[in-house]
């Protein structure tokens, strides 16, 4: 598990870290999750992998808090298959209880396209996760097919605009307008 710092653009201070899973293969080197997560989802291993990620992220977050970095948030990605697992909320609760990590500093990330399947069940699951104290983030926002009317019904705390819009927003007027509109809408 690798950790990518999350930086406040106004202060330049690190405010959190996103946990990113990578597979260090002995012959092939570092393998991107886009290569192995779909296989893990097909085989059912994604739930065990996802539970390991959430547990590891909570454990690391607790270590950082114990070192005095009390306000650092930690985020972990949930696959859409993992998110549909009925035992997910219990697994998240176990992770925070087992590690002693304050769930108010935990962000769980879902993709926009992943939440649009079985909307009512997903709203229920998000509500249960938020009841533990964690926040819900939507990753890669702008790449899915979600309707804004549907989106407002989800208990979402954070929208992460897809990098395809951000990357060129200083040189492509269309990307700049889309990015600005999403920020203003949020």
Short mmCIF file of C-alpha atoms in Angstrom, two decimals:
data_model
loop_
_atom_site.label_atom_id
_atom_site.label_comp_id
_atom_site.label_asym_id
_atom_site.label_seq_id
_atom_site.Cartn_x
_atom_site.Cartn_y
_atom_site.Cartn_z
CA UNK A 1 0.00 0.00 0.00
CA UNK A 2 1.37 3.40 -0.98
CA UNK A 3 0.23 6.76 0.36
CA UNK A 4 -0.22 9.84 -1.81
CA UNK A 5 -0.25 13.09 0.15
CA UNK A 6 -3.30 15.32 -0.02
CA UNK A 7 -2.25 18.96 0.18
CA UNK A 8 -4.25 22.07 1.03
CA UNK A 9 -3.56 24.34 -1.95
CA UNK A 10 -3.98 27.50 0.12
CA UNK A 11 -1.61 26.59 2.97
CA UNK A 12 0.66 24.04 1.29
CA UNK A 13 0.20 21.74 4.28
CA UNK A 14 -0.43 18.01 4.04
CA UNK A 15 -3.97 17.37 5.29
CA UNK A 16 -4.27 13.69 4.51
CA UNK A 17 -3.18 10.76 2.42
CA UNK A 18 -4.87 8.52 -0.09
CA UNK A 19 -3.98 4.85 0.18
CA UNK A 20 -3.17 3.37 -3.22
CA UNK A 21 -2.80 -0.34 -3.74
CA UNK A 22 -0.05 -1.60 -6.05
CA UNK A 23 1.20 -5.15 -6.58
CA UNK A 24 4.97 -5.59 -6.40
CA UNK A 25 5.41 -8.65 -8.62
CA UNK A 26 8.80 -10.43 -8.39
CA UNK A 27 9.28 -10.58 -12.19
CA UNK A 28 6.98 -7.91 -13.59
CA UNK A 29 7.68 -5.14 -11.08
CA UNK A 30 5.03 -2.70 -9.89
CA UNK A 31 1.62 -3.60 -11.33
CA UNK A 32 -1.17 -1.03 -11.54
CA UNK A 33 -4.53 -1.85 -9.93
CA UNK A 34 -6.19 -1.45 -13.34
CA UNK A 35 -4.47 -4.73 -14.25
CA UNK A 36 -5.32 -6.85 -11.20
CA UNK A 37 -8.47 -5.37 -9.60
CA UNK A 38 -10.80 -6.58 -12.40
CA UNK A 39 -9.43 -10.11 -11.95
CA UNK A 40 -9.86 -9.83 -8.17
CA UNK A 41 -13.46 -8.71 -8.73
CA UNK A 42 -14.18 -11.63 -11.07
CA UNK A 43 -12.69 -14.21 -8.71
CA UNK A 44 -14.22 -12.79 -5.53
CA UNK A 45 -10.84 -11.92 -3.99
CA UNK A 46 -11.70 -8.23 -4.06
CA UNK A 47 -13.47 -8.38 -0.70
CA UNK A 48 -10.39 -9.78 1.06
CA UNK A 49 -8.11 -7.33 -0.75
CA UNK A 50 -10.43 -4.42 0.00
CA UNK A 51 -10.69 -5.37 3.67
CA UNK A 52 -6.88 -5.51 3.85
CA UNK A 53 -6.65 -2.03 2.29
CA UNK A 54 -9.16 -0.49 4.73
CA UNK A 55 -7.51 -2.21 7.72
CA UNK A 56 -4.02 -1.16 6.61
CA UNK A 57 -5.12 2.42 5.94
CA UNK A 58 -6.78 2.68 9.36
CA UNK A 59 -3.69 1.19 11.01
CA UNK A 60 -1.40 3.69 9.27
CA UNK A 61 -3.74 6.56 10.08
CA UNK A 62 -3.68 5.55 13.76
CA UNK A 63 0.15 5.46 13.71
CA UNK A 64 0.30 8.96 12.24
CA UNK A 65 -2.21 10.24 14.79
CA UNK A 66 -0.18 8.64 17.60
CA UNK A 67 2.90 10.50 16.30
CA UNK A 68 1.04 13.78 16.73
CA UNK A 69 -0.36 14.28 13.23
CA UNK A 70 -3.84 14.33 14.73
CA UNK A 71 -5.70 16.05 11.91
CA UNK A 72 -4.49 13.90 9.02
CA UNK A 73 -7.27 12.19 7.08
CA UNK A 74 -6.78 8.84 5.38
CA UNK A 75 -8.71 7.69 2.34
CA UNK A 76 -9.20 4.26 0.83
CA UNK A 77 -10.83 3.25 -2.43
CA UNK A 78 -13.69 0.77 -2.46
CA UNK A 79 -14.37 -1.22 -5.61
CA UNK A 80 -17.98 -1.31 -6.79
CA UNK A 81 -18.05 -5.07 -6.16
CA UNK A 82 -16.74 -4.60 -2.62
CA UNK A 83 -19.27 -1.82 -2.06
CA UNK A 84 -22.14 -4.21 -2.86
CA UNK A 85 -20.95 -6.73 -0.25
CA UNK A 86 -23.57 -6.89 2.56
CA UNK A 87 -20.83 -7.29 5.20
CA UNK A 88 -18.91 -4.16 4.12
CA UNK A 89 -20.16 -1.88 6.91
CA UNK A 90 -19.31 -4.50 9.55
CA UNK A 91 -15.83 -4.88 8.02
CA UNK A 92 -15.24 -1.11 8.10
CA UNK A 93 -16.48 -0.93 11.70
CA UNK A 94 -14.16 -3.82 12.60
CA UNK A 95 -11.20 -2.02 10.97
CA UNK A 96 -11.71 1.20 12.93
CA UNK A 97 -12.46 -0.64 16.18
CA UNK A 98 -9.53 -3.06 15.78
CA UNK A 99 -6.98 -0.34 14.96
CA UNK A 100 -8.37 2.35 17.26
CA UNK A 101 -8.46 4.80 14.34
CA UNK A 102 -10.99 7.60 14.70
CA UNK A 103 -13.50 7.00 11.85
CA UNK A 104 -14.10 10.75 11.60
CA UNK A 105 -10.75 10.91 9.77
CA UNK A 106 -11.58 8.12 7.30
CA UNK A 107 -12.69 8.87 3.74
CA UNK A 108 -13.99 6.03 1.59
CA UNK A 109 -13.85 6.59 -2.16
CA UNK A 110 -16.24 5.22 -4.76
CA UNK A 111 -16.32 5.81 -8.49
CA UNK A 112 -19.14 7.78 -10.03
CA UNK A 113 -20.06 4.93 -12.37
CA UNK A 114 -20.02 2.42 -9.51
CA UNK A 115 -22.67 4.19 -7.45
CA UNK A 116 -25.19 4.45 -10.27
CA UNK A 117 -26.06 0.74 -10.13
CA UNK A 118 -28.82 -0.05 -7.61
CA UNK A 119 -29.13 3.55 -6.44
CA UNK A 120 -31.44 2.93 -3.45
CA UNK A 121 -29.22 0.18 -2.04
CA UNK A 122 -26.13 2.37 -2.52
CA UNK A 123 -27.77 5.28 -0.69
CA UNK A 124 -28.57 2.91 2.18
CA UNK A 125 -24.98 1.61 2.26
CA UNK A 126 -23.52 5.13 2.19
CA UNK A 127 -25.83 6.20 5.02
CA UNK A 128 -24.69 3.24 7.13
CA UNK A 129 -21.02 4.03 6.44
CA UNK A 130 -21.55 7.67 7.39
CA UNK A 131 -23.24 6.53 10.63
CA UNK A 132 -19.89 4.98 11.63
CA UNK A 133 -18.32 8.42 11.18
CA UNK A 134 -16.52 8.00 7.84
CA UNK A 135 -16.96 10.36 4.90
CA UNK A 136 -17.94 9.35 1.36
CA UNK A 137 -15.95 10.60 -1.64
CA UNK A 138 -16.80 10.22 -5.30
CA UNK A 139 -13.64 9.67 -7.33
CA UNK A 140 -13.18 10.38 -11.05
CA UNK A 141 -16.22 12.65 -11.07
CA UNK A 142 -17.26 13.73 -14.54
CA UNK A 143 -16.39 10.49 -16.34
CA UNK A 144 -19.55 8.58 -15.47
CA UNK A 145 -23.09 8.94 -16.62
CA UNK A 146 -24.70 10.11 -13.43
CA UNK A 147 -27.61 12.47 -13.51
CA UNK A 148 -27.25 15.48 -11.25
CA UNK A 149 -30.73 14.83 -9.86
CA UNK A 150 -29.59 11.34 -8.81
CA UNK A 151 -26.29 12.65 -7.51
CA UNK A 152 -27.94 15.08 -5.09
CA UNK A 153 -29.79 12.19 -3.44
CA UNK A 154 -26.52 10.53 -2.38
CA UNK A 155 -25.02 11.40 1.03
CA UNK A 156 -21.69 12.49 -0.50
CA UNK A 157 -19.08 14.59 1.31
CA UNK A 158 -16.41 15.02 -1.37
CA UNK A 159 -16.36 15.17 -5.18
CA UNK A 160 -12.98 14.50 -6.77
CA UNK A 161 -12.99 15.86 -10.31
CA UNK A 162 -11.45 13.45 -12.81
CA UNK A 163 -7.88 14.28 -13.77
CA UNK A 164 -8.80 14.39 -17.46
CA UNK A 165 -10.50 17.73 -16.77
CA UNK A 166 -7.94 19.10 -14.32
CA UNK A 167 -4.85 18.21 -16.34
CA UNK A 168 -5.68 20.52 -19.24
CA UNK A 169 -7.84 23.10 -17.46
CA UNK A 170 -5.17 25.81 -17.81
CA UNK A 171 -4.86 25.36 -21.58
CA UNK A 172 -8.22 23.99 -22.74
CA UNK A 173 -11.12 26.44 -22.28
CA UNK A 174 -13.70 23.62 -22.34
CA UNK A 175 -11.96 21.74 -19.54
CA UNK A 176 -11.59 24.99 -17.59
CA UNK A 177 -15.32 25.71 -17.86
CA UNK A 178 -16.30 22.16 -16.89
CA UNK A 179 -13.92 22.14 -13.92
CA UNK A 180 -15.06 25.58 -12.76
CA UNK A 181 -18.72 24.58 -13.07
CA UNK A 182 -18.21 21.40 -11.06
CA UNK A 183 -16.39 23.34 -8.33
CA UNK A 184 -19.10 26.01 -8.20
CA UNK A 185 -21.83 23.36 -8.17
CA UNK A 186 -20.25 21.55 -5.23
#
